[in-house]
Structures are given as C-alpha cells and as structure tokens.
Coordinates of C-alpha atoms in Angstrom, one line a residue:
X28 CA -1.3 -1.7 9.6
X29 CA 0.6 -0.5 7.1
X30 CA 2.2 3.1 7.9
X31 CA 5.1 3.1 5.9
X32 CA 6.6 1.6 3.1
X33 CA 9.2 2.5 0.3
X34 CA 9.7 2.2 -3.3
X35 CA 13.0 2.9 -4.2
X36 CA 12.6 2.3 -8.0
X37 CA 12.4 4.3 -10.9
X38 CA 9.4 5.6 -13.1
X39 CA 10.6 3.7 -16.0
X40 CA 11.1 0.1 -13.6
X41 CA 7.5 0.9 -12.5
X42 CA 6.0 1.1 -15.9
X43 CA 8.2 -1.8 -17.5
X44 CA 6.8 -3.5 -14.1
X45 CA 3.2 -3.0 -14.5
X46 CA 3.5 -2.8 -18.7
X47 CA 2.3 0.7 -18.6
X48 CA 2.7 3.1 -22.3
X49 CA 2.1 6.6 -20.8
X50 CA 1.9 7.9 -17.1
X51 CA 0.5 11.3 -17.0
X52 CA 2.9 11.1 -13.4
X53 CA 5.6 14.1 -14.2
X54 CA 8.3 12.7 -12.2
X55 CA 9.5 9.9 -9.4
X56 CA 11.9 9.7 -7.6
X57 CA 13.0 6.9 -5.1
X58 CA 11.0 7.2 -2.3
X59 CA 12.2 5.4 1.4
X60 CA 10.0 6.8 3.9
X61 CA 6.7 6.7 2.3
X62 CA 4.2 8.6 4.8
X63 CA 1.0 8.8 5.2
X64 CA -0.5 11.9 3.5
X65 CA 1.8 11.6 0.7
X66 CA 1.5 11.4 -2.8
X67 CA 2.4 7.4 -4.5
X68 CA 2.2 6.2 -7.1
X69 CA -0.7 3.2 -8.4
X70 CA -1.9 1.0 -10.9
X71 CA -5.4 1.2 -12.2
X72 CA -6.9 -0.7 -14.7
X73 CA -9.6 1.3 -17.5
X74 CA -10.8 -2.0 -18.5
X75 CA -8.4 -2.2 -21.6
X76 CA -4.9 -1.2 -20.5
X77 CA -3.2 -0.2 -16.9
X78 CA -2.8 3.4 -16.3
X79 CA -0.1 4.3 -13.5
X80 CA -0.7 8.3 -11.8
X81 CA -1.1 8.9 -7.9
X82 CA -3.0 8.8 -5.2
X83 CA -2.7 10.6 -1.4
X84 CA -2.6 8.2 0.8
X85 CA -5.5 8.2 3.2
X86 CA -9.2 7.8 2.0
X87 CA -11.8 10.2 1.9
X88 CA -14.8 8.5 1.2
X89 CA -17.1 10.2 -1.3
X90 CA -19.7 11.0 0.8
X91 CA -17.1 12.8 3.7
X92 CA -17.9 16.0 5.0
X93 CA -14.4 16.1 5.5
X94 CA -11.0 16.0 4.3
X95 CA -9.6 15.4 7.6
X96 CA -11.4 11.4 7.6
X97 CA -8.6 10.6 5.6
X98 CA -6.0 10.3 8.3
X99 CA -7.6 7.4 9.9
X100 CA -8.4 5.9 6.6
X101 CA -4.9 4.8 5.7
X102 CA -5.2 0.9 5.7
X103 CA -8.9 -1.1 5.6
X104 CA -9.4 -4.5 6.9
X105 CA -9.8 -6.7 4.5
X106 CA -11.6 -9.5 6.6
X107 CA -14.3 -6.7 6.8
X108 CA -13.7 -4.3 3.7
X109 CA -17.3 -5.5 2.5
X110 CA -19.2 -4.2 5.3
X111 CA -17.8 -0.7 5.9
X112 CA -19.6 1.9 3.9
X113 CA -16.1 4.1 3.6
X114 CA -14.6 0.6 1.9
X115 CA -17.6 -1.4 0.3
X116 CA -18.1 0.9 -3.1
X117 CA -14.4 1.1 -3.6
X118 CA -13.9 -3.0 -3.2
X119 CA -16.7 -3.2 -5.8
X120 CA -15.2 -0.6 -8.4
X121 CA -12.5 0.9 -7.3
X122 CA -9.5 -1.2 -6.7
X123 CA -5.4 -0.3 -7.3
X124 CA -2.3 -1.7 -6.9
X125 CA 0.0 0.0 -4.3
X126 CA 3.5 -0.8 -5.4
X127 CA 6.2 -1.4 -3.6
X128 CA 9.5 -3.3 -2.6
X129 CA 9.4 -3.0 1.6
X130 CA 7.4 -2.1 4.1
X131 CA 8.5 -1.1 7.8
X132 CA 7.0 -2.5 11.2
X133 CA 8.1 -1.6 14.8
X134 CA 8.8 -5.0 16.6
X135 CA 8.6 -4.3 20.5
X136 CA 11.2 -5.2 21.9
X137 CA 11.8 -7.4 25.2
X138 CA 13.2 -3.7 27.2
X139 CA 9.7 -2.4 25.9
X140 CA 12.1 0.2 23.3
X141 CA 10.3 0.0 19.7
X142 CA 12.6 -1.6 16.6
X143 CA 12.2 -0.6 13.1
X144 CA 11.5 -3.5 10.7
X145 CA 12.0 -3.3 6.6
X146 CA 10.4 -6.2 5.2
X147 CA 11.2 -7.2 1.5
X148 CA 11.0 -9.9 -0.8
X149 CA 13.7 -12.4 -0.5
X150 CA 15.6 -11.2 -3.2
X151 CA 14.4 -8.1 -3.4
X152 CA 12.0 -6.8 -6.7
X153 CA 8.4 -4.8 -6.1
X154 CA 5.8 -6.3 -5.1
X155 CA 1.7 -5.0 -5.3
X156 CA 0.0 -3.7 -2.3
X157 CA -3.9 -4.6 -2.3
X158 CA -5.4 -1.0 -2.8
X159 CA -8.6 1.2 -2.6
X160 CA -9.0 3.8 -4.0
X161 CA -12.2 7.0 -4.4
X162 CA -12.1 10.3 -5.2
X163 CA -13.9 13.6 -3.3
X164 CA -14.9 16.7 -4.6
X165 CA -14.4 19.7 -1.7
X166 CA -16.9 22.1 -0.9
X167 CA -14.5 24.3 -3.0
X168 CA -15.2 22.1 -5.9
X169 CA -11.4 20.4 -5.2
X170 CA -11.3 17.2 -6.4
X171 CA -8.8 14.6 -4.6
X172 CA -8.1 11.5 -5.3
X173 CA -6.9 9.1 -2.8
X174 CA -5.3 5.5 -1.5
X175 CA -6.1 2.7 1.2
X176 CA -4.0 -0.4 1.5
X177 CA -5.7 -4.0 2.2
X178 CA -4.4 -5.6 5.4
X179 CA -5.3 -9.0 6.7
X180 CA -3.8 -11.5 9.5
X181 CA 0.0 -11.4 9.6
X182 CA 2.3 -14.7 8.7
X183 CA 4.7 -16.4 10.3
X184 CA 7.6 -13.9 10.1
X185 CA 5.2 -11.0 10.7
X186 CA 3.6 -12.6 14.2
X187 CA 5.9 -11.7 16.3
X188 CA 6.4 -8.3 15.0
X189 CA 2.7 -7.3 14.3
X190 CA -0.7 -8.2 14.8
X191 CA -1.5 -7.1 10.5
X192 CA 0.2 -7.3 7.6
X193 CA -0.8 -5.8 4.0
X194 CA -2.5 -7.7 1.4
X195 CA 0.1 -8.2 -0.6
X196 CA -0.9 -9.9 -4.4
X197 CA 1.1 -12.8 -6.2
X198 CA 1.5 -11.5 -10.1
X199 CA -0.6 -13.8 -11.3
X200 CA -3.5 -12.3 -9.4
X201 CA -2.8 -8.7 -10.5
X202 CA -5.3 -9.2 -13.4
X203 CA -8.2 -10.6 -10.9
X204 CA -7.6 -7.8 -8.3
X205 CA -7.7 -4.3 -11.3
X206 CA -10.4 -6.2 -13.1
X207 CA -13.0 -3.8 -13.1
X208 CA -16.1 -6.2 -14.3
X209 CA -15.4 -8.5 -10.9
X210 CA -17.9 -6.4 -8.4
X211 CA -17.9 -9.5 -6.1
X212 CA -16.5 -9.5 -3.0
X213 CA -16.6 -13.2 -2.2
X214 CA -14.7 -13.7 -6.0
X215 CA -11.6 -11.6 -4.0
X216 CA -11.3 -12.9 -1.1
X217 CA -9.4 -15.9 -1.6
X218 CA -7.0 -13.0 -2.5
X219 CA -6.1 -11.9 1.4
X220 CA -4.6 -15.0 2.4
X221 CA -1.2 -13.4 4.4
X222 CA 1.5 -14.0 1.8
X223 CA 4.3 -16.5 2.4
X224 CA 6.2 -16.3 5.0
X225 CA 9.6 -18.3 3.3
X226 CA 9.2 -15.4 0.6
X227 CA 9.7 -12.6 2.8
X228 CA 12.6 -11.4 5.1
X229 CA 12.4 -8.6 7.7
X230 CA 15.7 -6.9 8.8
X231 CA 16.4 -3.8 11.4
X232 CA 17.0 -0.5 10.2
X233 CA 18.0 2.3 12.0
X234 CA 15.5 4.7 14.4
X235 CA 15.4 7.5 12.1
X236 CA 12.6 6.1 10.3
X237 CA 10.5 7.4 12.4
X238 CA 10.6 10.4 10.9
X239 CA 8.3 11.2 8.3
X240 CA 10.8 14.2 7.2
X241 CA 13.6 11.3 6.7
X242 CA 14.0 10.2 3.2
X243 CA 17.0 9.1 1.5
X244 CA 18.8 5.8 1.3
X245 CA 20.2 5.2 4.5
X246 CA 17.3 4.5 5.8
X247 CA 17.0 0.5 4.2
X248 CA 20.9 0.3 5.3
X249 CA 20.4 -2.6 7.6
X250 CA 20.8 -1.9 10.6
X251 CA 24.6 -3.0 11.8
X252 CA 25.3 -5.5 14.5
X253 CA 26.5 -4.2 17.8

C-alpha cells in the first residue's frame, strides 16, 4: 500500500512541473510526512488545461452514507479497480495525479522490528502517483472532494520491503491518465506496470516518521549508520 509520502517542493515548482497557470491553493508548504485524512495537492484536467487543487486523502464514494469510509479507501488496487463499486466510476471519469517526491514504507527486520524507508527517484525530483477522485455531499450539505492512490505489484526494489507499491506514472503517460475522453479501463491497464526498480532508490530514515504529528525536514534525512 501507500500510506505516507512526501512532497517537499514549493507551490511554484509544482506549477512549473505540471504547467499550471493559476491555482486555487491559497498556501502550500513542504510536507515531509503526508498522512491519511490530510489535504493533499492533486492535478486534474478540465479537458483543456491542467488544474492544481487540494483533495482529502481517503476516497468517499458518492453513494456513501458516512464519510468515515474514506479512512478505509486510501488505496485502490489497480488490477481490480474497474470492478469495485467505489472505484469503477472514478476510474472512467475522475482520474488525477498525486505529486510526490518520495514515499515511505516499513520493512520488517530479522528481529521483528520495523524499519521505515523513504523511496525516491534516483537523482531526486517530483513524480506522479496515479489517483482517483470523487466529490461526496454530506447530509448537512457539505461537499468533500477526496482522493485515493492506486497501487500495483512491487518491483525488484520494493519486493523485499512490501508486497505493494504506488502506481508511478512516467511523465509521457500523465496526459493519457488525465484524458477525460478515455473511459475504457483497458486502455489504461498498461500504465499499472511497476515503475522500474533501476530508477528508484530506498534509504532508511528515523522512526519518528511513524507519528502523524511529525512533519519536519529531519524526517527525510538518511539514518546514520551505526
């Protein structure tokens, strides 16, 4: 799964990377420990241009009775999303990009302890995780826009760490993912291939990242070797 990630760049860097002219995000600061339930930057297409806004992490289906379901829909398995009631509609018409520059996963060590690692692009930089979004209307009239991140099988780097990893899109595939005229899930299936292990690297970080309250630059510092 993908349960924590980082997006430590500025709003201006995001706008340049995704060719955004204007945005309704009033303020963005680097985030070193994005956690479920938080507002996260996401990119959608209106059919003509890309738009950058914020969505709450944890998808609430339009038909849901209670918004608490969002805490259980942080991720969607790419292989089966087209068949799931919560995801099949958004997969056809409400796809988005979730920008990140790293994500965390916990590896079980021989002694049973769990070591957090941060996975990044070799050489650094922003990458796009494939997301689905939805807008839910609460009984009191509130409209809540939410997002889930797709996951796929692990590559060779991730396999010893976890049995899933986020669907990371190559820059040249982002336009297809955002294209609202593409509604056939089969036309997207080839995008779920695990991102090449040779283009990623993982390094251990301190266990402070396990706290959702922690959010500062020290979290992404490589763990000092003992």
